[in-house]
PDB file of C-alpha atoms in Angstrom:
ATOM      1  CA  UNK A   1      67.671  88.180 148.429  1.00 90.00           C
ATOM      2  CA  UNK A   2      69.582  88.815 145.628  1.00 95.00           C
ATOM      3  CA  UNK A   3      70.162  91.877 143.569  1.00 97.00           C
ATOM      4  CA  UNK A   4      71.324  92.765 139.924  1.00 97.00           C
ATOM      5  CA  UNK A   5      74.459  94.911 139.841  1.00 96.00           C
ATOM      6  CA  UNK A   6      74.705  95.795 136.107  1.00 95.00           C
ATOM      7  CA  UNK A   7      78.400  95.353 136.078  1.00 93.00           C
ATOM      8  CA  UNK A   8      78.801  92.568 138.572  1.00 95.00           C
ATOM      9  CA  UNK A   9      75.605  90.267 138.047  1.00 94.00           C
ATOM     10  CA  UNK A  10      73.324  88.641 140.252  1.00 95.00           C
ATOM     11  CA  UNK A  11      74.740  89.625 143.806  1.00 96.00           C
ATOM     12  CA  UNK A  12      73.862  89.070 147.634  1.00 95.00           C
ATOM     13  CA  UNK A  13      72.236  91.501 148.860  1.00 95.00           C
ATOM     14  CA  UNK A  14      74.474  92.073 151.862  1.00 94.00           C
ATOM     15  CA  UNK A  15      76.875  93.774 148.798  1.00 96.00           C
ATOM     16  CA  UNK A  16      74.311  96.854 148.572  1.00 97.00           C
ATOM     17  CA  UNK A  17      73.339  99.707 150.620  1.00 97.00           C
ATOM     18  CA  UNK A  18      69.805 101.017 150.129  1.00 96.00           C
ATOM     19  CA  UNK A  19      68.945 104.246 149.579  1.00 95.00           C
ATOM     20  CA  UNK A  20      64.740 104.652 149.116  1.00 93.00           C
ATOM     21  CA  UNK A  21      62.255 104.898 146.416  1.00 94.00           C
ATOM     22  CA  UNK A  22      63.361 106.121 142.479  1.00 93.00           C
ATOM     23  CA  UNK A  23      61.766 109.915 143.516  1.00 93.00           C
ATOM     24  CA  UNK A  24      65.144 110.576 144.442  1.00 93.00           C
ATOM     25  CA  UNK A  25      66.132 110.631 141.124  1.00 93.00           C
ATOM     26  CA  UNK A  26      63.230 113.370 140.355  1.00 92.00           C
ATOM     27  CA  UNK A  27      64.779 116.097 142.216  1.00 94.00           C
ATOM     28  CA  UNK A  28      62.679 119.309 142.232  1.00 96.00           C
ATOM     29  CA  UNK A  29      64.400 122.466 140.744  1.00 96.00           C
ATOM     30  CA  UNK A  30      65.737 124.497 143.350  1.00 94.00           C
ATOM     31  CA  UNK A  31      62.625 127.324 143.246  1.00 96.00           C
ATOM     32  CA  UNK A  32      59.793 124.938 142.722  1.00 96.00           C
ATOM     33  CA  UNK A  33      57.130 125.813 145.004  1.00 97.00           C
ATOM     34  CA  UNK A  34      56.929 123.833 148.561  1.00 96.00           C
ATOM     35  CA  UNK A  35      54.749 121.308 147.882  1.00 96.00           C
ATOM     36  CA  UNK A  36      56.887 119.615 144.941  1.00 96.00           C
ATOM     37  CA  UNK A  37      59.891 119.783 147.733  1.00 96.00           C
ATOM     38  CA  UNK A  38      57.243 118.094 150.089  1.00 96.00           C
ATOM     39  CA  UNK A  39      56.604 115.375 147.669  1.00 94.00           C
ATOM     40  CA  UNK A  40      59.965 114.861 146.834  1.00 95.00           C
ATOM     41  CA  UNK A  41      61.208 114.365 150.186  1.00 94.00           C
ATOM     42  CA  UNK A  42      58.041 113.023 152.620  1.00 95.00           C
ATOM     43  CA  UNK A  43      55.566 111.323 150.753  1.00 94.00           C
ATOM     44  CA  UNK A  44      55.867 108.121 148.682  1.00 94.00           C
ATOM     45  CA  UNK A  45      53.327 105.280 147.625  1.00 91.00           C
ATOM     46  CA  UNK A  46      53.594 102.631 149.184  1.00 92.00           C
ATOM     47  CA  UNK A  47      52.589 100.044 145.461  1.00 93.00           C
ATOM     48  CA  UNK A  48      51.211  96.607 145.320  1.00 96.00           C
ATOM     49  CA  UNK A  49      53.489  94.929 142.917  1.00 95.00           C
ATOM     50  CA  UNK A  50      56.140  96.914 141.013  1.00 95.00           C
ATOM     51  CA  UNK A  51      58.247  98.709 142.848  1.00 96.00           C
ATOM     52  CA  UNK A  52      61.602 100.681 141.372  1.00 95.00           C
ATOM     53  CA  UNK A  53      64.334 101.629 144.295  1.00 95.00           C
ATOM     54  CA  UNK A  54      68.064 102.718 144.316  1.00 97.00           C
ATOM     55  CA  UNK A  55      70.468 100.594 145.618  1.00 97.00           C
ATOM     56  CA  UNK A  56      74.437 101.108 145.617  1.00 97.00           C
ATOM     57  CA  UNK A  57      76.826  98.040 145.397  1.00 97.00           C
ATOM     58  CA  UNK A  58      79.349  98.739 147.855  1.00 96.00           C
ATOM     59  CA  UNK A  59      82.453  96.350 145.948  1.00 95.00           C
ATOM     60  CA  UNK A  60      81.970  97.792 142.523  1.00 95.00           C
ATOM     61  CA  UNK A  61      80.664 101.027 143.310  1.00 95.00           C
ATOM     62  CA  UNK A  62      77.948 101.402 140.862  1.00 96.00           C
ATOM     63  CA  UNK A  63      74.454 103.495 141.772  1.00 96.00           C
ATOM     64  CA  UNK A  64      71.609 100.874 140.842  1.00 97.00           C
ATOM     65  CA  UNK A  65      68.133 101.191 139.935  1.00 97.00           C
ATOM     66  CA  UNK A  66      66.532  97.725 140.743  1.00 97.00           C
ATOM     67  CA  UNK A  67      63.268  96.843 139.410  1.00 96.00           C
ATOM     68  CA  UNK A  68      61.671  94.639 142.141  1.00 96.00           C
ATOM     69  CA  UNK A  69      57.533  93.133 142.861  1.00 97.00           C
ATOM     70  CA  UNK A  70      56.358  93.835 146.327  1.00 96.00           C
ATOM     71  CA  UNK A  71      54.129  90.784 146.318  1.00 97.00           C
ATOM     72  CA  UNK A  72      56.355  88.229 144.911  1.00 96.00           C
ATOM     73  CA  UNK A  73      59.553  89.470 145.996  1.00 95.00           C
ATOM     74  CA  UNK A  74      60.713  89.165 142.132  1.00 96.00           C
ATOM     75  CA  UNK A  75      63.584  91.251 141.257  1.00 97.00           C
ATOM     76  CA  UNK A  76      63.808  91.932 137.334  1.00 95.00           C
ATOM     77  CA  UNK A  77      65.771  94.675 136.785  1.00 94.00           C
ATOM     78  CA  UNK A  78      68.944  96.738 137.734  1.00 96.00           C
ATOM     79  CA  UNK A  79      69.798  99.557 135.708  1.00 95.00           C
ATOM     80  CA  UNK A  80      72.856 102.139 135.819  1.00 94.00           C
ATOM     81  CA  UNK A  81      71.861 105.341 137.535  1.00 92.00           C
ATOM     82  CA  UNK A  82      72.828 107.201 134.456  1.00 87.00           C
ATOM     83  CA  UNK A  83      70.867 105.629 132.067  1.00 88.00           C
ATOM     84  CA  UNK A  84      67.518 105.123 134.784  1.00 82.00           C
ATOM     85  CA  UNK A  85      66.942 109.098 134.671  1.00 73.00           C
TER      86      UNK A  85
ATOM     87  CA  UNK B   1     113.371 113.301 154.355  1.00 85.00           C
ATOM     88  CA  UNK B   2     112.387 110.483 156.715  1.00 90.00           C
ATOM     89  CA  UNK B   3     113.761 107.257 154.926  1.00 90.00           C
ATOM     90  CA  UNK B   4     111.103 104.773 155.729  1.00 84.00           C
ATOM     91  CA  UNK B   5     111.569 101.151 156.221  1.00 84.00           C
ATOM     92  CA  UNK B   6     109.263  98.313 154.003  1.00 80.00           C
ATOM     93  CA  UNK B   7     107.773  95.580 155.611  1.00 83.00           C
ATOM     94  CA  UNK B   8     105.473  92.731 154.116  1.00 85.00           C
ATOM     95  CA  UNK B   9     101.762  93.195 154.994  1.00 88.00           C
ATOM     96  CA  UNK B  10     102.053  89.249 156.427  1.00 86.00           C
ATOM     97  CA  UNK B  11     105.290  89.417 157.737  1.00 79.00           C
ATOM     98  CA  UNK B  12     103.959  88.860 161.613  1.00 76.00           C
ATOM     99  CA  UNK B  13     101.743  86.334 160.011  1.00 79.00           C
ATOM    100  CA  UNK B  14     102.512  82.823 159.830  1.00 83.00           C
ATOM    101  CA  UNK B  15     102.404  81.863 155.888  1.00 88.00           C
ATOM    102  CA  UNK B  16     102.085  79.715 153.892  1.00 92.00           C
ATOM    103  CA  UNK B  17      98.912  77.978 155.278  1.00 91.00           C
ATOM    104  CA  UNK B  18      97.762  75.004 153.889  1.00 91.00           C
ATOM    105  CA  UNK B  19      94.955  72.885 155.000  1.00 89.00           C
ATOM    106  CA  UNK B  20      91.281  71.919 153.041  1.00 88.00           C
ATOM    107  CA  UNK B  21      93.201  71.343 149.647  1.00 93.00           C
ATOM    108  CA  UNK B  22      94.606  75.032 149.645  1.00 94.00           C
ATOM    109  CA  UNK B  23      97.763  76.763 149.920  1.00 95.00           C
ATOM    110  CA  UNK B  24      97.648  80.445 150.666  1.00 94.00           C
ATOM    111  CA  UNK B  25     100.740  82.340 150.736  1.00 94.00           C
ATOM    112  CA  UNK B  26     101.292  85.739 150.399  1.00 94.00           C
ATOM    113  CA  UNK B  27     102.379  87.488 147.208  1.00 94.00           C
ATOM    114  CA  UNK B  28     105.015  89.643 146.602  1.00 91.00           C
ATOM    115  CA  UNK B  29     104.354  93.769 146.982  1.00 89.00           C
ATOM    116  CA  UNK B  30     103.336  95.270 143.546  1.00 91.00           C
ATOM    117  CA  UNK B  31     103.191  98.562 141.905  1.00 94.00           C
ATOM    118  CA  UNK B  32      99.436  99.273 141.929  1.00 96.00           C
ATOM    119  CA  UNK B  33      98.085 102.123 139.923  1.00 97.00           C
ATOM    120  CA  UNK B  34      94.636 102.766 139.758  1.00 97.00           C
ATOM    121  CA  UNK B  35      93.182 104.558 136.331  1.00 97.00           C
ATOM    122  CA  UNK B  36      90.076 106.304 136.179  1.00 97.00           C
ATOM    123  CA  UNK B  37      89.380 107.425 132.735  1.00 97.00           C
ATOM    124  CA  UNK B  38      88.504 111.259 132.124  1.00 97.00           C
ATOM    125  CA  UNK B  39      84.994 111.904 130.671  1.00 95.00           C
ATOM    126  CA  UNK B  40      85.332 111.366 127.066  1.00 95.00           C
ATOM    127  CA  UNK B  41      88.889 109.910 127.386  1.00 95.00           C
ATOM    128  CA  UNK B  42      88.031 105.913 127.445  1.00 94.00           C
ATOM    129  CA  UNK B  43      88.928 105.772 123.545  1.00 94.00           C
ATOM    130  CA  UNK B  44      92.624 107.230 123.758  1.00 95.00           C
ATOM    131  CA  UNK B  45      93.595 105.432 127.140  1.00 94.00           C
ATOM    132  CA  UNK B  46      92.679 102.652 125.278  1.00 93.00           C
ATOM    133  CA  UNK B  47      94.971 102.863 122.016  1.00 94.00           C
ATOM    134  CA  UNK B  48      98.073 104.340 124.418  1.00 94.00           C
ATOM    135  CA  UNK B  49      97.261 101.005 126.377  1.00 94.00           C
ATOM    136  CA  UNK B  50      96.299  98.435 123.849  1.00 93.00           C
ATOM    137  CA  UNK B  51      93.066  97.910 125.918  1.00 94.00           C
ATOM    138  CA  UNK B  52      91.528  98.659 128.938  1.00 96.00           C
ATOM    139  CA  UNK B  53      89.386  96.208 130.965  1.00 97.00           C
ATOM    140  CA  UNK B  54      85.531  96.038 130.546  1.00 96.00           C
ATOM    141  CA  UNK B  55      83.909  94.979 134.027  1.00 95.00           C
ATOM    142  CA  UNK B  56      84.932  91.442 135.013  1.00 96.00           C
ATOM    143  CA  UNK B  57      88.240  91.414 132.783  1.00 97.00           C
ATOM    144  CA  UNK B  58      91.884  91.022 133.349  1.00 97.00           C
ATOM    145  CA  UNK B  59      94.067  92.285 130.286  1.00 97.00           C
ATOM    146  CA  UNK B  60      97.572  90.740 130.287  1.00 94.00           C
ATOM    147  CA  UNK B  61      99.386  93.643 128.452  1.00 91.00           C
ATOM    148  CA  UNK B  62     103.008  94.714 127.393  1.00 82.00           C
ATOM    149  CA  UNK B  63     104.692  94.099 130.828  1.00 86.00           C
ATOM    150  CA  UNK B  64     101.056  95.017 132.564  1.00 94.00           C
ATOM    151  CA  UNK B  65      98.351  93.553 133.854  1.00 97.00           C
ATOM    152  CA  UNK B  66      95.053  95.702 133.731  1.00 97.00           C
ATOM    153  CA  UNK B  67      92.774  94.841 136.079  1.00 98.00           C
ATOM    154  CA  UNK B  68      88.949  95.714 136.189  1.00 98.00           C
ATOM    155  CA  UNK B  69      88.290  96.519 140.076  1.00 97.00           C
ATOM    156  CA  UNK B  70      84.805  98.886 139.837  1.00 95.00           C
ATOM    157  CA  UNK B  71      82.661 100.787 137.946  1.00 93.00           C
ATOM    158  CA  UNK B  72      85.417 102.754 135.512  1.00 92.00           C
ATOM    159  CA  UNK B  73      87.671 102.052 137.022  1.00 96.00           C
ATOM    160  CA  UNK B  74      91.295 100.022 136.337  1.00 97.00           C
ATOM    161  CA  UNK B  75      94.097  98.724 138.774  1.00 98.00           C
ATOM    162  CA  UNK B  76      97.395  98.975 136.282  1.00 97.00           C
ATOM    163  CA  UNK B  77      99.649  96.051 137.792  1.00 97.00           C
ATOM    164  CA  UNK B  78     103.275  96.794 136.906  1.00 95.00           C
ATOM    165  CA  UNK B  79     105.650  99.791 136.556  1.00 91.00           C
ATOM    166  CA  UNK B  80     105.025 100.436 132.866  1.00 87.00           C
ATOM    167  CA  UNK B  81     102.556 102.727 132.480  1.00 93.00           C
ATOM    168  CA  UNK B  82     103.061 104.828 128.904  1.00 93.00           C
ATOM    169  CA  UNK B  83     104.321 108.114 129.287  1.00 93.00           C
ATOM    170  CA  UNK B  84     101.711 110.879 128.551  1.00 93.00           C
ATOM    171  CA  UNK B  85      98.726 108.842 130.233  1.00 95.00           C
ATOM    172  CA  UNK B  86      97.983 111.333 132.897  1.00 95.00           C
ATOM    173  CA  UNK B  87      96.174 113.369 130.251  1.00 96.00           C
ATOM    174  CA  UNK B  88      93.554 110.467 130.163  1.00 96.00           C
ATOM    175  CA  UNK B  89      93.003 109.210 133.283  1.00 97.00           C
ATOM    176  CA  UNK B  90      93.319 110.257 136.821  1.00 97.00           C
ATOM    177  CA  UNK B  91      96.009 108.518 138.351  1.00 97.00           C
ATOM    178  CA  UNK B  92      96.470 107.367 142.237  1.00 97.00           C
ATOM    179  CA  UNK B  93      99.518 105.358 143.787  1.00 96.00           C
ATOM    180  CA  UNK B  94      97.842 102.410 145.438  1.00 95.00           C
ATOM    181  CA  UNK B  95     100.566 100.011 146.272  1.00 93.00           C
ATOM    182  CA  UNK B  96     101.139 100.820 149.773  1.00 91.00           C
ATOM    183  CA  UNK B  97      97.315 100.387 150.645  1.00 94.00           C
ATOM    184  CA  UNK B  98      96.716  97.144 149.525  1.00 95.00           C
ATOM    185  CA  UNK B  99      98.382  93.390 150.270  1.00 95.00           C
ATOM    186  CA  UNK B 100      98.149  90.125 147.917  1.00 96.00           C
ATOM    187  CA  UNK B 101      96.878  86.511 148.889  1.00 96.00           C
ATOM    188  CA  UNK B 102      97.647  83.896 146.416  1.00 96.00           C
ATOM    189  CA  UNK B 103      95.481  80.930 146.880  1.00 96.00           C
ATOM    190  CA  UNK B 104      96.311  77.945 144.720  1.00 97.00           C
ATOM    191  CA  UNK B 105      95.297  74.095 144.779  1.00 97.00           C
ATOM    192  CA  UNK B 106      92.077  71.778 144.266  1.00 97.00           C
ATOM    193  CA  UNK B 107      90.484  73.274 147.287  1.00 95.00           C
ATOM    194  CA  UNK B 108      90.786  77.064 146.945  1.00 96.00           C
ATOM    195  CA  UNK B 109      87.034  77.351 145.057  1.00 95.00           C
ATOM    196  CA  UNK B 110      85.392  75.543 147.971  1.00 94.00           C
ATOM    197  CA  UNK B 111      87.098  77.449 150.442  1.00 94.00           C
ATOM    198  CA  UNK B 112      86.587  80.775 148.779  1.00 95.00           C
ATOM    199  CA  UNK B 113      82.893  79.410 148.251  1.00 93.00           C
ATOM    200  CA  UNK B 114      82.586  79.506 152.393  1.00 91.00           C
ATOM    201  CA  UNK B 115      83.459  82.618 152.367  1.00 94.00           C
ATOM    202  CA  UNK B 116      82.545  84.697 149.486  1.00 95.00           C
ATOM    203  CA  UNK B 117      78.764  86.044 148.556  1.00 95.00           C
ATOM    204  CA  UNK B 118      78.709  85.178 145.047  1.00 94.00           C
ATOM    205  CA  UNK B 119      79.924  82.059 142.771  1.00 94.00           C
ATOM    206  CA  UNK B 120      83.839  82.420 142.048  1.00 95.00           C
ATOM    207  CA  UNK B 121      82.792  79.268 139.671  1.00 94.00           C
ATOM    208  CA  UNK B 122      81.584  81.350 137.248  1.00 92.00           C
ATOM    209  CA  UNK B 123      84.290  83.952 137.080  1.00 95.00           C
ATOM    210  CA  UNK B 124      85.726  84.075 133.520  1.00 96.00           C
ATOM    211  CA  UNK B 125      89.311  82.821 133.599  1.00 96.00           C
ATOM    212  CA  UNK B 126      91.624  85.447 133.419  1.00 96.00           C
ATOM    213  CA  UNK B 127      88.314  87.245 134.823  1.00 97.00           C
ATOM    214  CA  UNK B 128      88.301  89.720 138.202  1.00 98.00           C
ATOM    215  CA  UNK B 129      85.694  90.558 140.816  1.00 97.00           C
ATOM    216  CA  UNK B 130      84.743  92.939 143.259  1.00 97.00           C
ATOM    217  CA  UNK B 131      83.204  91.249 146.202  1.00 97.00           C
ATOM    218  CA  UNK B 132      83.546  91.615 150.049  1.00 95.00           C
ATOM    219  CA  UNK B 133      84.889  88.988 152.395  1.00 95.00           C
ATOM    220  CA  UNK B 134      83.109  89.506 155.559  1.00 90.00           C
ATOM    221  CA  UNK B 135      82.384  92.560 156.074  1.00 90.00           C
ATOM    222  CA  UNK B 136      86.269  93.894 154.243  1.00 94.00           C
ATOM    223  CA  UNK B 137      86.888  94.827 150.503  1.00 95.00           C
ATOM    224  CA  UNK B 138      88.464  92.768 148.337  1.00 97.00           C
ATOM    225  CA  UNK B 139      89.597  92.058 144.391  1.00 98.00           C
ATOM    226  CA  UNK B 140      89.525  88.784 143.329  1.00 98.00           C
ATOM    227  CA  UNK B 141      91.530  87.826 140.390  1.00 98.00           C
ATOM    228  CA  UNK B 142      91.189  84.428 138.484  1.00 98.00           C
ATOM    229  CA  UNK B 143      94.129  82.816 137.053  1.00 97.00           C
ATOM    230  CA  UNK B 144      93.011  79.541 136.746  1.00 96.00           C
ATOM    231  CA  UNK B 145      89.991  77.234 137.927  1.00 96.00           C
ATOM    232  CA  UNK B 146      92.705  76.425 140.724  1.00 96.00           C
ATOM    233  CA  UNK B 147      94.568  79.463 141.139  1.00 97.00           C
ATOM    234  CA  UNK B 148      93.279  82.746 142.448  1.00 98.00           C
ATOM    235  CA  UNK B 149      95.218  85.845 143.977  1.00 98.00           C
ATOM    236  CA  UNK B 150      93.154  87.820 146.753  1.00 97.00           C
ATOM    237  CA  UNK B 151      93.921  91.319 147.612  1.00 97.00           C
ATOM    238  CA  UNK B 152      92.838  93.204 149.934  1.00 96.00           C
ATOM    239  CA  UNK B 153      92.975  96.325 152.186  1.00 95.00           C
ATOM    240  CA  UNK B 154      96.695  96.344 153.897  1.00 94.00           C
ATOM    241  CA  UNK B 155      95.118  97.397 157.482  1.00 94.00           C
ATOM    242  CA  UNK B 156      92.913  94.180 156.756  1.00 94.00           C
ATOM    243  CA  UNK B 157      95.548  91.367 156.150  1.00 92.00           C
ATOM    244  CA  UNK B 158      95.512  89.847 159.505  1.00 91.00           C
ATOM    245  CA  UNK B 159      91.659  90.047 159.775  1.00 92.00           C
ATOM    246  CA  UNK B 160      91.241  88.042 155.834  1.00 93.00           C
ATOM    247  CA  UNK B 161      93.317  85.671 156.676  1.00 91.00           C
ATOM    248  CA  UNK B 162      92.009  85.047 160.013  1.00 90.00           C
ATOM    249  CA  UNK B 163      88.799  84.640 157.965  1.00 91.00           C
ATOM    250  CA  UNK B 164      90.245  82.666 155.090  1.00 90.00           C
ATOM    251  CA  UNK B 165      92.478  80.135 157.321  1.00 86.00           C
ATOM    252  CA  UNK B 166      90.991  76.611 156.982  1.00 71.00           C
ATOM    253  CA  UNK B 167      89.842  75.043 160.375  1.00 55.00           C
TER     254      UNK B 167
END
């Protein structure tokens, strides 16, 4: 598997560390009610096809938002942190 | 003060090696600096440097070499750094912590190519990478399609080359 660092290119994926699904980058604010805290941390989809995750690349350092399709294993996309939000 | 003695990262290690079309030897200690620009400050570090390197580059400056070695982020090869730069980038010593492979001859792609996760044969030339060799951080620098310079973690230098030596 290979993944797209956005300063470093196509890359193996034994450069990355995953973190989980793109919610994390919808952080509730602090006194929204429980169950926006309850989706934000428990419950995810589980898609068919496109699927958006974070990913860090260990070497480089760089927080990366890959773009990847849970059927065909395609990855299309990897995007800086700061400009996925 | 405690007056402490230097000592070459390799200097238990038997080098050069050659073998597989490759000479590795180690390189000389150097005065590492690593600049990480302030928010905002990218434009004036780069006019008090004459350049600073986008990801991938090596800049051969006035008696510097800037290398790119992660995500804004610089390793200033050299002593001359221009006086008032502290005001633009955060500045951290780094020479003591890291140790310099130089790997030259007709061999040293292949070899890195057993050993590396991605294609040093498409690294721009002057060009750097960040990459990991085994499991252990490293900066790759390109000097010529023949002629690379490794470095890596000092605490690491007998496990790399244990890695790099060619059976």
């Amino acid at each position: 598997m290979r993944l797209i660092c956005p300063c470093c290119g196509w890359r193996d994926r034994r450069e990355f560390t995953y973190m989980g699904a793109d919610d994390y980058l919808h952080r509730p604010v602090p006194d929204a009610p429980p169950e926006a805290w309850d989706e934000y941390l428990h419950n995810r989809t589980n898609p068919a096809g496109a699927a958006r995750d974070l990913w860090y690349h260990d070497p480089c350092g760089t927080w990366v938002c890959i773009t990847r399709d849970t059927i065909t294993h395609a990855v299309t996309d990897g995007t800086r942190l700061e400009d996925a939000q | 003060m405690i007056e402490l003695t230097p000592a070459p990262a390799f200097a238990a290690l038997s080098l050069p090696v050659t073998g597989a079309g490759t000479r590795i030897d180690a390189l000389p200690p150097a005065r590492i600096t690593a600049l990480a620009p302030y928010c905002g400050q990218l434009q004036a570090l780069h006019a008090l440097l004459g350049g600073f390197p986008e990801p991938g580059q090596v800049l051969e400056l006035d008696g510097l070499r800037l290398v790119w070695a992660g995500r804004d982020l610089a390793f200033a090869f050299g002593e001359a750094l221009p006086t008032g730069i502290e005001a633009h980038a955060a500045l951290t010593d780094q020479s003591d912590g890291w140790a310099g492979l130089s790997l030259t001859g007709p061999g040293a792609e292949a070899l890195l190519a057993r050993r590396l996760p991605f294609d040093v044969r498409r690294m721009a030339v002057p060009g750097a990478a960040r990459s990991l060799l085994g499991h252990m951080p490293v900066l790759v620098i390109a000097l010529g399609r023949d002629e690379f310079e490794l470095w890596l973690w000092r605490s690491m230098a007998a496990c790399v080359l244990h890695h790099l030596t060619p059976v």
